[in-house]
Short mmCIF file of C-alpha atoms and ligand atoms in Angstrom, two decimals:
data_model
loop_
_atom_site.label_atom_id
_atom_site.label_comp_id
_atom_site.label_asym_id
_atom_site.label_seq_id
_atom_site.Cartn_x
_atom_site.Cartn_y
_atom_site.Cartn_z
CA UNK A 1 43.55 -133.57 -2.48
CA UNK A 2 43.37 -136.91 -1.70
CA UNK A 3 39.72 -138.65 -0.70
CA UNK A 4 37.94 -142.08 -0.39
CA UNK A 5 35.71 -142.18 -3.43
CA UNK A 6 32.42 -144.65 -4.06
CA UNK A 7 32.59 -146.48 -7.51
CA UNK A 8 30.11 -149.03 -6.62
CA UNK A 9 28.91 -151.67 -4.70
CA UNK A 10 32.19 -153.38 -2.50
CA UNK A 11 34.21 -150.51 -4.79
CA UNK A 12 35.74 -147.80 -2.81
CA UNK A 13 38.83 -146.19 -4.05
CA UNK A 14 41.48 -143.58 -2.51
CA UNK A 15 41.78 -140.89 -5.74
CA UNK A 16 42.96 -137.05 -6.75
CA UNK A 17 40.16 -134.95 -6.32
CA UNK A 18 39.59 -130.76 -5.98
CA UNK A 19 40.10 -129.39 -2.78
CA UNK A 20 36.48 -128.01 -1.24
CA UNK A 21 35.90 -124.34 -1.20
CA UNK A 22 33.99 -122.13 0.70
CA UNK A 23 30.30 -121.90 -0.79
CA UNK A 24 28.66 -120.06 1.44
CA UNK A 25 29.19 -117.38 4.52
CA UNK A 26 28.79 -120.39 7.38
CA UNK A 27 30.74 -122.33 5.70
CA UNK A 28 34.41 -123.72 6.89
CA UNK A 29 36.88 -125.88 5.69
CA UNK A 30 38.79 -128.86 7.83
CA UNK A 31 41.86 -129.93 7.18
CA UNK A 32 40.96 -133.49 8.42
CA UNK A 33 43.65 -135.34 11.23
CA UNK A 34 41.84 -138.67 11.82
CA UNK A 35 38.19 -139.86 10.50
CA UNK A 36 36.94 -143.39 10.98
CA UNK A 37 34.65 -145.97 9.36
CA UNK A 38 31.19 -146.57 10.76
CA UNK A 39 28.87 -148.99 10.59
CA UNK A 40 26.94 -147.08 8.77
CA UNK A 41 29.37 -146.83 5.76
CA UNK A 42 28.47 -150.73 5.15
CA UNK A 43 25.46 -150.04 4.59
CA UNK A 44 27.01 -147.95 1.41
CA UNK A 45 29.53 -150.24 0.76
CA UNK A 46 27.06 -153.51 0.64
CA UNK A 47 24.85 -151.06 -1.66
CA UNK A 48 22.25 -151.17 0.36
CA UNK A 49 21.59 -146.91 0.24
CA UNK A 50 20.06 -145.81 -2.78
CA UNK A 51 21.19 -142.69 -4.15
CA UNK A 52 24.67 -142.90 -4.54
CA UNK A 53 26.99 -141.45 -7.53
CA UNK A 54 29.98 -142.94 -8.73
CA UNK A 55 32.53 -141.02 -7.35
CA UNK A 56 31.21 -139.81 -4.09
CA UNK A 57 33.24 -138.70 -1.30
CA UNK A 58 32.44 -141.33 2.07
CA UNK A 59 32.86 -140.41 5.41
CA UNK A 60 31.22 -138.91 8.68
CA UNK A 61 33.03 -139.75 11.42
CA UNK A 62 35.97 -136.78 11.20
CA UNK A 63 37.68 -134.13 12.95
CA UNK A 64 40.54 -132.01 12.34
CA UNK A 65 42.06 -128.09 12.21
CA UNK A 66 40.14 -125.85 10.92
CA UNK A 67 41.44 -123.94 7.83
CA UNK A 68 39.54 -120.98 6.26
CA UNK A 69 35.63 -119.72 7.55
CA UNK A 70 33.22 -118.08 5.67
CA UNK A 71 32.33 -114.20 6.63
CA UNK A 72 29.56 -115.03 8.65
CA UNK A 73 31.01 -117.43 11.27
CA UNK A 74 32.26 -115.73 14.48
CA UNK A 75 32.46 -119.11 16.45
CA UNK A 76 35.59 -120.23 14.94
CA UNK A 77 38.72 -119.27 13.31
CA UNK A 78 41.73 -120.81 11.15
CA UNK A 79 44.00 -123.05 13.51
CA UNK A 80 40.81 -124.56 15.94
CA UNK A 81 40.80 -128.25 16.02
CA UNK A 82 37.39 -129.22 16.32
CA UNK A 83 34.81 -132.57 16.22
CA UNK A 84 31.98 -132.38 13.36
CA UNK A 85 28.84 -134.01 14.18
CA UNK A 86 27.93 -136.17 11.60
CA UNK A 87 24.22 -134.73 11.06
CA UNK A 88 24.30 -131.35 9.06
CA UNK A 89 22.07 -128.40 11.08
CA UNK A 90 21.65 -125.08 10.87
CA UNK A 91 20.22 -124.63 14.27
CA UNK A 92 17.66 -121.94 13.95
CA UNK A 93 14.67 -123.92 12.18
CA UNK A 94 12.12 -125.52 14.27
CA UNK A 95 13.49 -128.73 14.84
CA UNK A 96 16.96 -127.46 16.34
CA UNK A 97 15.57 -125.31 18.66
CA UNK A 98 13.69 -128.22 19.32
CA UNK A 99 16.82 -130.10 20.21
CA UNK A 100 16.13 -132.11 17.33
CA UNK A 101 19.49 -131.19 15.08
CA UNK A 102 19.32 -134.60 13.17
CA UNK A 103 15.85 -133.37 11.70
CA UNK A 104 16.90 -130.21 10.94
CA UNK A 105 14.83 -128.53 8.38
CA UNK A 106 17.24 -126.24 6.26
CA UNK A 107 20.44 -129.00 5.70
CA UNK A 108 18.67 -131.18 3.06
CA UNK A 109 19.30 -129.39 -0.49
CA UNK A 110 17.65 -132.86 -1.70
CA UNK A 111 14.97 -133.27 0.94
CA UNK A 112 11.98 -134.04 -2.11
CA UNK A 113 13.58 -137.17 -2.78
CA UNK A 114 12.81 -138.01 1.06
CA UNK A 115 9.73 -136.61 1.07
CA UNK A 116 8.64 -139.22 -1.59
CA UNK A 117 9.42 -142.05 0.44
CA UNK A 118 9.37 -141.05 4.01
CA UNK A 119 6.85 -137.90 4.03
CA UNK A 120 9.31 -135.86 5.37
CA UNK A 121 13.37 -135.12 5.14
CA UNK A 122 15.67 -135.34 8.26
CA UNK A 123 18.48 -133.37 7.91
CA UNK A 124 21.53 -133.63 5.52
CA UNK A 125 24.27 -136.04 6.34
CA UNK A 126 27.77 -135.75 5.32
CA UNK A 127 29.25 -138.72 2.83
CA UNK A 128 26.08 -140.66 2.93
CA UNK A 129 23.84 -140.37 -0.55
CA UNK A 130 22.27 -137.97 -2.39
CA UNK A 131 18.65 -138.44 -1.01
CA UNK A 132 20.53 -137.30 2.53
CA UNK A 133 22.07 -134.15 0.68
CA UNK A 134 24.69 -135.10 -1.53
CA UNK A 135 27.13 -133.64 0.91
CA UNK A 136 31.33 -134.82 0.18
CA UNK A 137 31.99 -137.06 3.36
CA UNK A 138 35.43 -136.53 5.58
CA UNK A 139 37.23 -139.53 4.54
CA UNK A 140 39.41 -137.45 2.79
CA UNK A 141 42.45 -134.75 3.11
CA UNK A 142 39.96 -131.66 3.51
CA UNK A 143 36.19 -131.19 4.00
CA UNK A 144 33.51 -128.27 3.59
CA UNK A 145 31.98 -128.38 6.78
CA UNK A 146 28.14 -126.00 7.01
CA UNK A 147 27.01 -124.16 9.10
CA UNK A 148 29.97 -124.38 10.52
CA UNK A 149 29.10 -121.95 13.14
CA UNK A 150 26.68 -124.49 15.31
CA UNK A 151 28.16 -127.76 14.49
CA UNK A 152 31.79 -128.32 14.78
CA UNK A 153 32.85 -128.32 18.97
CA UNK A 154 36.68 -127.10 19.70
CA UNK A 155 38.53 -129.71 21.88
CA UNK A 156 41.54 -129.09 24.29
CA UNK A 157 44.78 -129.65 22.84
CA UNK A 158 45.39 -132.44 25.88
CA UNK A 159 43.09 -135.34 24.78
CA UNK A 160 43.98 -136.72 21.87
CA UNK A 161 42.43 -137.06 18.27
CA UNK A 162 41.47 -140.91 19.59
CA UNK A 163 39.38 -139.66 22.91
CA UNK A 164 37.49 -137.41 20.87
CA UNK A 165 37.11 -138.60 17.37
CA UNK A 166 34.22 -140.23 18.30
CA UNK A 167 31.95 -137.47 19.70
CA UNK A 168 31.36 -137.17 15.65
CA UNK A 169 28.80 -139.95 16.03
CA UNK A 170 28.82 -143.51 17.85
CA UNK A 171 29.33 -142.36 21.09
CA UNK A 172 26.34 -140.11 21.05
CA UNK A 173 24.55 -142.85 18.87
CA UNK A 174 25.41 -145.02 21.80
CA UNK A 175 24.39 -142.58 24.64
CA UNK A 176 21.17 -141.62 22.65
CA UNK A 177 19.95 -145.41 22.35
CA UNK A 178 20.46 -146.07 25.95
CA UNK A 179 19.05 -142.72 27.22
CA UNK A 180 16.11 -143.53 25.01
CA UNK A 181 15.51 -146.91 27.77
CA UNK A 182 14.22 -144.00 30.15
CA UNK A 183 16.76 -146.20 32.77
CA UNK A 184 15.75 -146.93 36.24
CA UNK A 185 17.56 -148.09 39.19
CA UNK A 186 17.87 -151.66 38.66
CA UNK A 187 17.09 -151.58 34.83
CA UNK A 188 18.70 -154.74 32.69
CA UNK A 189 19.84 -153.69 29.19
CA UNK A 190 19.65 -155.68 26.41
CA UNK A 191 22.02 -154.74 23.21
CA UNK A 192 21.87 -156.34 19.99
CA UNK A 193 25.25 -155.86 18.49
CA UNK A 194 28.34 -155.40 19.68
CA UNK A 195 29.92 -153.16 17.48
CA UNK A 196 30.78 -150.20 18.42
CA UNK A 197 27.39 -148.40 18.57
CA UNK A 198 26.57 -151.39 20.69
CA UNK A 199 29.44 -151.05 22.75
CA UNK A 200 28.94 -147.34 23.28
CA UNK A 201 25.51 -148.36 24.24
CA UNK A 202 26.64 -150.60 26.78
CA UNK A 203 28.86 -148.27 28.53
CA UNK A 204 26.12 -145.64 28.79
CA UNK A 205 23.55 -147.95 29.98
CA UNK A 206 25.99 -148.39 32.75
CA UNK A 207 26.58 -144.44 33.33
CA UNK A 208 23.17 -143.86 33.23
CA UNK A 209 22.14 -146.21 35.61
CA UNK A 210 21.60 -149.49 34.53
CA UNK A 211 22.09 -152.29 36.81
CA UNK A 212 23.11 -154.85 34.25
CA UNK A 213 23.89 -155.14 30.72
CA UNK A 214 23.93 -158.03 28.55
CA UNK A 215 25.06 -158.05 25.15
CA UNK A 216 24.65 -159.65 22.22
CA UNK A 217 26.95 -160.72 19.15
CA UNK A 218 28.30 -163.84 17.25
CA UNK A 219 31.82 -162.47 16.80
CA UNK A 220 34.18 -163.10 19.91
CA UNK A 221 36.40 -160.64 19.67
CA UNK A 222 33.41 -158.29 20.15
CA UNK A 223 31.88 -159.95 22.95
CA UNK A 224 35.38 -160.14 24.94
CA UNK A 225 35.28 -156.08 24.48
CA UNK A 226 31.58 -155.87 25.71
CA UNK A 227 32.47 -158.24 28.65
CA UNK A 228 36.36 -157.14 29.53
CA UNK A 229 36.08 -153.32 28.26
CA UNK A 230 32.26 -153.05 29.10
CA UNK A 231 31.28 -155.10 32.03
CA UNK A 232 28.46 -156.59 30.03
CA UNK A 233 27.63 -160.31 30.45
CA UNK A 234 27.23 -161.44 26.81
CA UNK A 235 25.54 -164.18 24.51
CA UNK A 236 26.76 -165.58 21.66
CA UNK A 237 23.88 -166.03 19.37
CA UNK A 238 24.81 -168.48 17.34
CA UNK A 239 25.72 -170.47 20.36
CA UNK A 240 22.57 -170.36 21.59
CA UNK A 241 19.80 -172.66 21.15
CA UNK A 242 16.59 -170.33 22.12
CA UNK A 243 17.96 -166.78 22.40
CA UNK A 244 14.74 -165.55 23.94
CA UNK A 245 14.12 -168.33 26.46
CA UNK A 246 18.28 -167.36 27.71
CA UNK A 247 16.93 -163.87 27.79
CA UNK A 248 14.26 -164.79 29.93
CA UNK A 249 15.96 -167.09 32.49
CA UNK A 250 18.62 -164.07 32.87
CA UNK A 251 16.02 -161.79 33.66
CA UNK A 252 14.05 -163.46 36.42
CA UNK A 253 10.97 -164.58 33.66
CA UNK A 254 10.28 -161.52 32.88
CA UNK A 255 12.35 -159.87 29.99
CA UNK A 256 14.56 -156.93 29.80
CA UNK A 257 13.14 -153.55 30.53
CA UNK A 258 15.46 -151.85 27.58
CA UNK A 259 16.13 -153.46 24.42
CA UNK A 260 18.66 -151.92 22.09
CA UNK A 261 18.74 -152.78 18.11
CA UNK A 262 22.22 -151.70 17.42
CA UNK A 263 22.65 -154.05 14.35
CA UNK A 264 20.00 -152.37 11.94
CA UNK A 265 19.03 -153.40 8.39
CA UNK A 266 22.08 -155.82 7.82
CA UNK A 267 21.64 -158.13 10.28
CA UNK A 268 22.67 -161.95 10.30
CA UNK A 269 20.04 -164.57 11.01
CA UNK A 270 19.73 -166.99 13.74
CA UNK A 271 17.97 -169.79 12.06
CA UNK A 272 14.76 -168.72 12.21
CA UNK A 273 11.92 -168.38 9.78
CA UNK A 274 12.01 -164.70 9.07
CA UNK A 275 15.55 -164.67 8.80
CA UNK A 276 15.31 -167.10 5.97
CA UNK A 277 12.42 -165.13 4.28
CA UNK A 278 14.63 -161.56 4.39
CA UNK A 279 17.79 -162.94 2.81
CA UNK A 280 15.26 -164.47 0.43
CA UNK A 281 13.51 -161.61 0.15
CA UNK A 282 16.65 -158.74 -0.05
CA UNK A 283 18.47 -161.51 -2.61
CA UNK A 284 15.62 -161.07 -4.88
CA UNK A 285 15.51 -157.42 -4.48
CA UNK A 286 12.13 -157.33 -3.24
CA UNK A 287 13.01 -155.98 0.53
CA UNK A 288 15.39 -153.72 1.59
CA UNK A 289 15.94 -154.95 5.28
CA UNK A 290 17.37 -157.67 7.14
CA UNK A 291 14.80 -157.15 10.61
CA UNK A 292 16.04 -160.47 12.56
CA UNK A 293 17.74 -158.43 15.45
CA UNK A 294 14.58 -156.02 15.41
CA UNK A 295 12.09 -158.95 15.98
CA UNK A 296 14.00 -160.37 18.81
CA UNK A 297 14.62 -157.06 20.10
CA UNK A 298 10.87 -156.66 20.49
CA UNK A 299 9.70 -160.43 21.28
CA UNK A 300 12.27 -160.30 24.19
CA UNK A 301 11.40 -157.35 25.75
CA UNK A 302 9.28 -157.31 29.07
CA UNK A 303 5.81 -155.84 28.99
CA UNK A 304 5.75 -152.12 29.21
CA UNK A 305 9.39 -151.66 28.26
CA UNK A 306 11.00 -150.00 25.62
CA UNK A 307 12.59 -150.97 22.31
CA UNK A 308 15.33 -148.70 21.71
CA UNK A 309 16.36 -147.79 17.62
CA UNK A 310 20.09 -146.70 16.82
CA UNK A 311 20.63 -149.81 14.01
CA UNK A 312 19.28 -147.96 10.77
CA UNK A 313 16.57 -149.51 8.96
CA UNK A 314 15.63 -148.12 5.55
CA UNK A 315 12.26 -149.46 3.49
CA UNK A 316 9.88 -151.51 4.40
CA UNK A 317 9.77 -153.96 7.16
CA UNK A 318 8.07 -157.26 6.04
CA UNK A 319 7.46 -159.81 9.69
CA UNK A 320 7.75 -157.36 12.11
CA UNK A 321 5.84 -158.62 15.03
CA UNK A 322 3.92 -155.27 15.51
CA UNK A 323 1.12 -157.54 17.61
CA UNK A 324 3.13 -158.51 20.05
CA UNK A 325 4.35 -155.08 20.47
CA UNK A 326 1.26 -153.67 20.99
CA UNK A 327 -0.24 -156.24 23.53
CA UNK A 328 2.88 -155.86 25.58
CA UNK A 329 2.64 -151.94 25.40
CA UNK A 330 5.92 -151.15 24.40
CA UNK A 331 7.63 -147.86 23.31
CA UNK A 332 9.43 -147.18 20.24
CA UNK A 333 12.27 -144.79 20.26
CA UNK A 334 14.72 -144.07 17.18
CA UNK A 335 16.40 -142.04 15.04
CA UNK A 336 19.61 -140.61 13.62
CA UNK A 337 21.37 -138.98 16.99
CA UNK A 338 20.82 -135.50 17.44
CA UNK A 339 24.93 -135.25 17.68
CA UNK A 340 24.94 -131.55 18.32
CA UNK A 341 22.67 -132.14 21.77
CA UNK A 342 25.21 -134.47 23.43
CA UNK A 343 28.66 -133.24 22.40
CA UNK A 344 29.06 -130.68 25.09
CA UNK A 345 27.61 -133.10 27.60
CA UNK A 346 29.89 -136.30 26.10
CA UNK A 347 32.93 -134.22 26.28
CA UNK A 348 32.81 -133.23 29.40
CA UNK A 349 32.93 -136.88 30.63
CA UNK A 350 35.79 -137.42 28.69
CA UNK A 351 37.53 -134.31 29.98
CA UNK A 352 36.86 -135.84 33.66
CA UNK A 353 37.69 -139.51 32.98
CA UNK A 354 34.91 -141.27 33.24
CA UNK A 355 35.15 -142.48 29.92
CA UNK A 356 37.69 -143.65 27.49
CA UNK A 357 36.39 -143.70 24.03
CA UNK A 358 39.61 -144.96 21.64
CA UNK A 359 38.88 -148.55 23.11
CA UNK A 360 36.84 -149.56 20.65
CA UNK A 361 39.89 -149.25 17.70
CA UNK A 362 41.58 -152.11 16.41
CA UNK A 363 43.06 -150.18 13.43
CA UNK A 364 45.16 -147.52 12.70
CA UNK A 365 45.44 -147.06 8.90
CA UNK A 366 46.79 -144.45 6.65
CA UNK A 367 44.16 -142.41 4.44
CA UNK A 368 45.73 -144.11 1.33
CA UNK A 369 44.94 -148.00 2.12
CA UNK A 370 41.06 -146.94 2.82
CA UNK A 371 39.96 -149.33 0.71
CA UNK A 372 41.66 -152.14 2.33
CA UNK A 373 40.42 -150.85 5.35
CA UNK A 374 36.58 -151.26 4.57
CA UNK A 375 37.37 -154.62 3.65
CA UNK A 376 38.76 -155.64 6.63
CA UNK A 377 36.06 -154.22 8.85
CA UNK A 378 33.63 -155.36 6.60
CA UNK A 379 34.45 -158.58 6.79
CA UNK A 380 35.35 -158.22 10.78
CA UNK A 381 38.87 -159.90 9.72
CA UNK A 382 41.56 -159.82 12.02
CA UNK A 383 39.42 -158.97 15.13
CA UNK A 384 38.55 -155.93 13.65
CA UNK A 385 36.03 -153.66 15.83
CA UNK A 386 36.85 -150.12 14.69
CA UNK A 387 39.68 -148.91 11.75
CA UNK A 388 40.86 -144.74 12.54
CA UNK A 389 42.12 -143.30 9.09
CA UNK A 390 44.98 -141.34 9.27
CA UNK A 391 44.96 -138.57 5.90
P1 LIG B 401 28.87 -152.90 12.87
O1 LIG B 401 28.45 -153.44 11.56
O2 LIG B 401 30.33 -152.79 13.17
O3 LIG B 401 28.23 -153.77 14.06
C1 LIG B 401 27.04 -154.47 13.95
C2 LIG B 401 27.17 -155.70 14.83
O4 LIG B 401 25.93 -156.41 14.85
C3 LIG B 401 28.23 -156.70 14.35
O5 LIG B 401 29.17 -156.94 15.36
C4 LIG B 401 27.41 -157.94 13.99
O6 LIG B 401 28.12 -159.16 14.22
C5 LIG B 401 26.21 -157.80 14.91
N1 LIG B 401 25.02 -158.54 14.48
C6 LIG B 401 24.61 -158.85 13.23
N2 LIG B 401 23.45 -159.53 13.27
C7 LIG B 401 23.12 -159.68 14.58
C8 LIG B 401 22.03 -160.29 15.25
N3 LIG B 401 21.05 -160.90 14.57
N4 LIG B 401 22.01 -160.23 16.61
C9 LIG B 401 23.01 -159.61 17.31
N5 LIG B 401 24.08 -159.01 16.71
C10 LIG B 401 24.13 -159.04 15.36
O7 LIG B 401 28.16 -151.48 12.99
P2 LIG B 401 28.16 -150.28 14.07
O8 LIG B 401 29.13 -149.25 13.63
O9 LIG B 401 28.24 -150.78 15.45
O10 LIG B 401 26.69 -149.70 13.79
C11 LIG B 401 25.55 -150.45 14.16
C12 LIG B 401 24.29 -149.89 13.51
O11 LIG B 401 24.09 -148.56 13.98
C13 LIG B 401 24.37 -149.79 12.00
O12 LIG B 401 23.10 -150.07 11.44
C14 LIG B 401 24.69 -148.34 11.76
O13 LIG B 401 24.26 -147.89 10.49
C15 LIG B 401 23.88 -147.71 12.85
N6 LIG B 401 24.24 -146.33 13.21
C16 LIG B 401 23.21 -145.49 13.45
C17 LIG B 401 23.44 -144.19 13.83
C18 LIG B 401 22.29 -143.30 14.17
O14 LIG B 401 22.41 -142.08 14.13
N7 LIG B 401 21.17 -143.85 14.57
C19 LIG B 401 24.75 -143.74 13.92
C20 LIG B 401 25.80 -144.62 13.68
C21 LIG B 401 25.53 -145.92 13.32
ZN1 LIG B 402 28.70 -143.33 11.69
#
């Protein structure tokens, strides 16, 4: 079959690889329709993940007709077309019945090299390293999906691949991060990056409650989505002379009560200090994260409010003004999204309209110009926002 293999850093390449075969009884294989690139795949693609093999299969944003199932699944059969969360969980340990799928205990295979750094494993992840499993990724002709039996969710034949696709990941990565602001009536949202976690973040802010949203970005075709598809009212960062103090006099002096990082450990600088010192520091190879967005994120918000995580962050964070969020009392929430919690819930407001998730794409693509693909919406060329592969 065809795939989307990782040679190296800013080195992706469509090649011939063996199909995937069941391995074990929960088990199934996909024969993939549509599968996207995330934000998340940058992060591989800029290098920035250790743990990657040459040759590795990317992808976890996929969905597509099932194919063959292992003896032991009784949930599905050959011919369902189903979503596959991107987190891999077997659903009986602890932390599933918890509701915590994306910390599931039994998906890791490589969970000691986790341990080492981070004390503990979350769970595996499909296409994303070999510290988060090793697992072939979706960006590819067919997939070995596990346990199989808890993950995937069957869709109705009426909504297409585009209304759906995205149940895989960034729109419950949006919904998570804005249902981690604990929203009140009358709530203002804050969202760094307008991407398209930060534009699923926006929209769920708004269906869960929030009175206003404000977004931020430095690329315009991003902030005309968050404002004209969204209803946010947006800053341009790099337009702005004191982000904060803007921040401020939009919220009455006193901040915003939800701050969302939805930029993570790649983020550009705004000409401050610490900015400076990370690209310094990551150029040299002596940090592995970029925290501007993250410092703002907490500096801005208003005392007693809450700093909501979906941007991934992976080492060390050197600046991080962890004073200021104490003396202001703020909460910390973050995490890889427990997909398998929100799909039901996130495709049932698709089902009744009250949300259309294909308008983030800019790009529709064919499996077999990937590569070009990542390079496009890596470099955010030609008012790129989203690319949907097409195997
Ligand atoms: P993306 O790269 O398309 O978007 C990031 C946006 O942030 C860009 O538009 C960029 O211009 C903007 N940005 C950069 N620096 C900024 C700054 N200082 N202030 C404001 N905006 C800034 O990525 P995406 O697909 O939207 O994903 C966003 C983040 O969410 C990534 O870190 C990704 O890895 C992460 N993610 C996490 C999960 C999870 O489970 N928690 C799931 C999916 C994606
Ligand atoms: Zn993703």
């Amino acid at each position: 079959m065809k795939a989307l293999c990782w040679r190296g850093t800013h080195d992706v390449r469509v090649e011939q690889v063996p199909d995937p075969s069941i391995l074990n009884p929960r088990d199934a294989i996909l024969r993939v329709t549509s599968t996207a690139i995330c934000g998340s795949d940058l992060h591989l693609y800029d290098g920035f993940i250790p743990s990657m093999k040459s040759g590795d299969i990317l992808g976890h944003e996929f969905m597509g007709e099932v194919v063959d199932v292992g003896s032991a699944v009784r949930t599905l059969k050959p011919g369902d077309r189903v979503v596959v969360p991107f987190t891999i969980a077997c659903g009986q340990c602890e932390m599933c019945q918890r509701g915590l799928s994306s910390l599931c205990d039994n998906s890791n295979p490589n969970a000691w090299m986790l341990e080492k750094t981070y004390g503990y494993s979350g769970s595996g992840l499909f296409g994303y390293s070999h510290m988060y499993g090793g697992y072939a990724g979706g960006q590819a002709e067919y997939v070995r999906v596990p346990f199989a039996d808890v993950g995937p969710i069957k869709v109705p034949a009426e909504l297409p691949d585009e209304q759906v696709l995205f149940l895989s990941d960034i729109f419950p990565t949006g919904y998570m991060a804005a249902e981690n602001c604990n929203i009140q009536p009358g709530d203002v949202i804050a969202v760094w990056g307008c991407g398209p976690v930060g534009l699923f973040a926006i929209k769920s802010a708004y269906l869960l409650g929030a009175e206003r949203v404000i977004g931020i970005d430095r690329v315009p075709e991003r902030l005309r989505l968050a404002r004209e598809e969204c209803n946010a009212e947006t800053i341009n960062f790099e337009e702005t002379e004191d982000l904060l103090e803007r921040l401020r006099s939009m919220t009455g002096g006193r901040g915003p009560d939800g701050c969302i990082d939805a930029v993570g450990l790649e983020a550009h600088g705004s000409g401050s200090l610490g900015a400076y010192y990370d690209i310094a520091k990551t150029v040299a190879f002596m940090a592995t994260d970029r925290l501007e967005a993250l410092r703002q994120a907490i500096m801005a918000c208003r005392k007693g409010g809450v700093v909501s995580i979906p941007g991934v962050y992976g080492g060390l964070l050197d600046k991080m003004p962890m004073g200021a969020a104490f003396a202001k009392g703020l909460t910390f929430k973050m995490g890889q999204t427990h997909v398998h919690r929100y799909m039901p819930k996130l495709l049932s407001l698709v089902e009744g309209g009250a949300i259309d998730p294909s308008f983030v794409i800019s790009h529709r693509l064919p499996l077999d110009r990937a590569a070009e693909a990542y390079k496009i919406f890596h470099d955010k060329a030609h008012d790129c926002t989203k690319v949907v592969l097409q195997p």
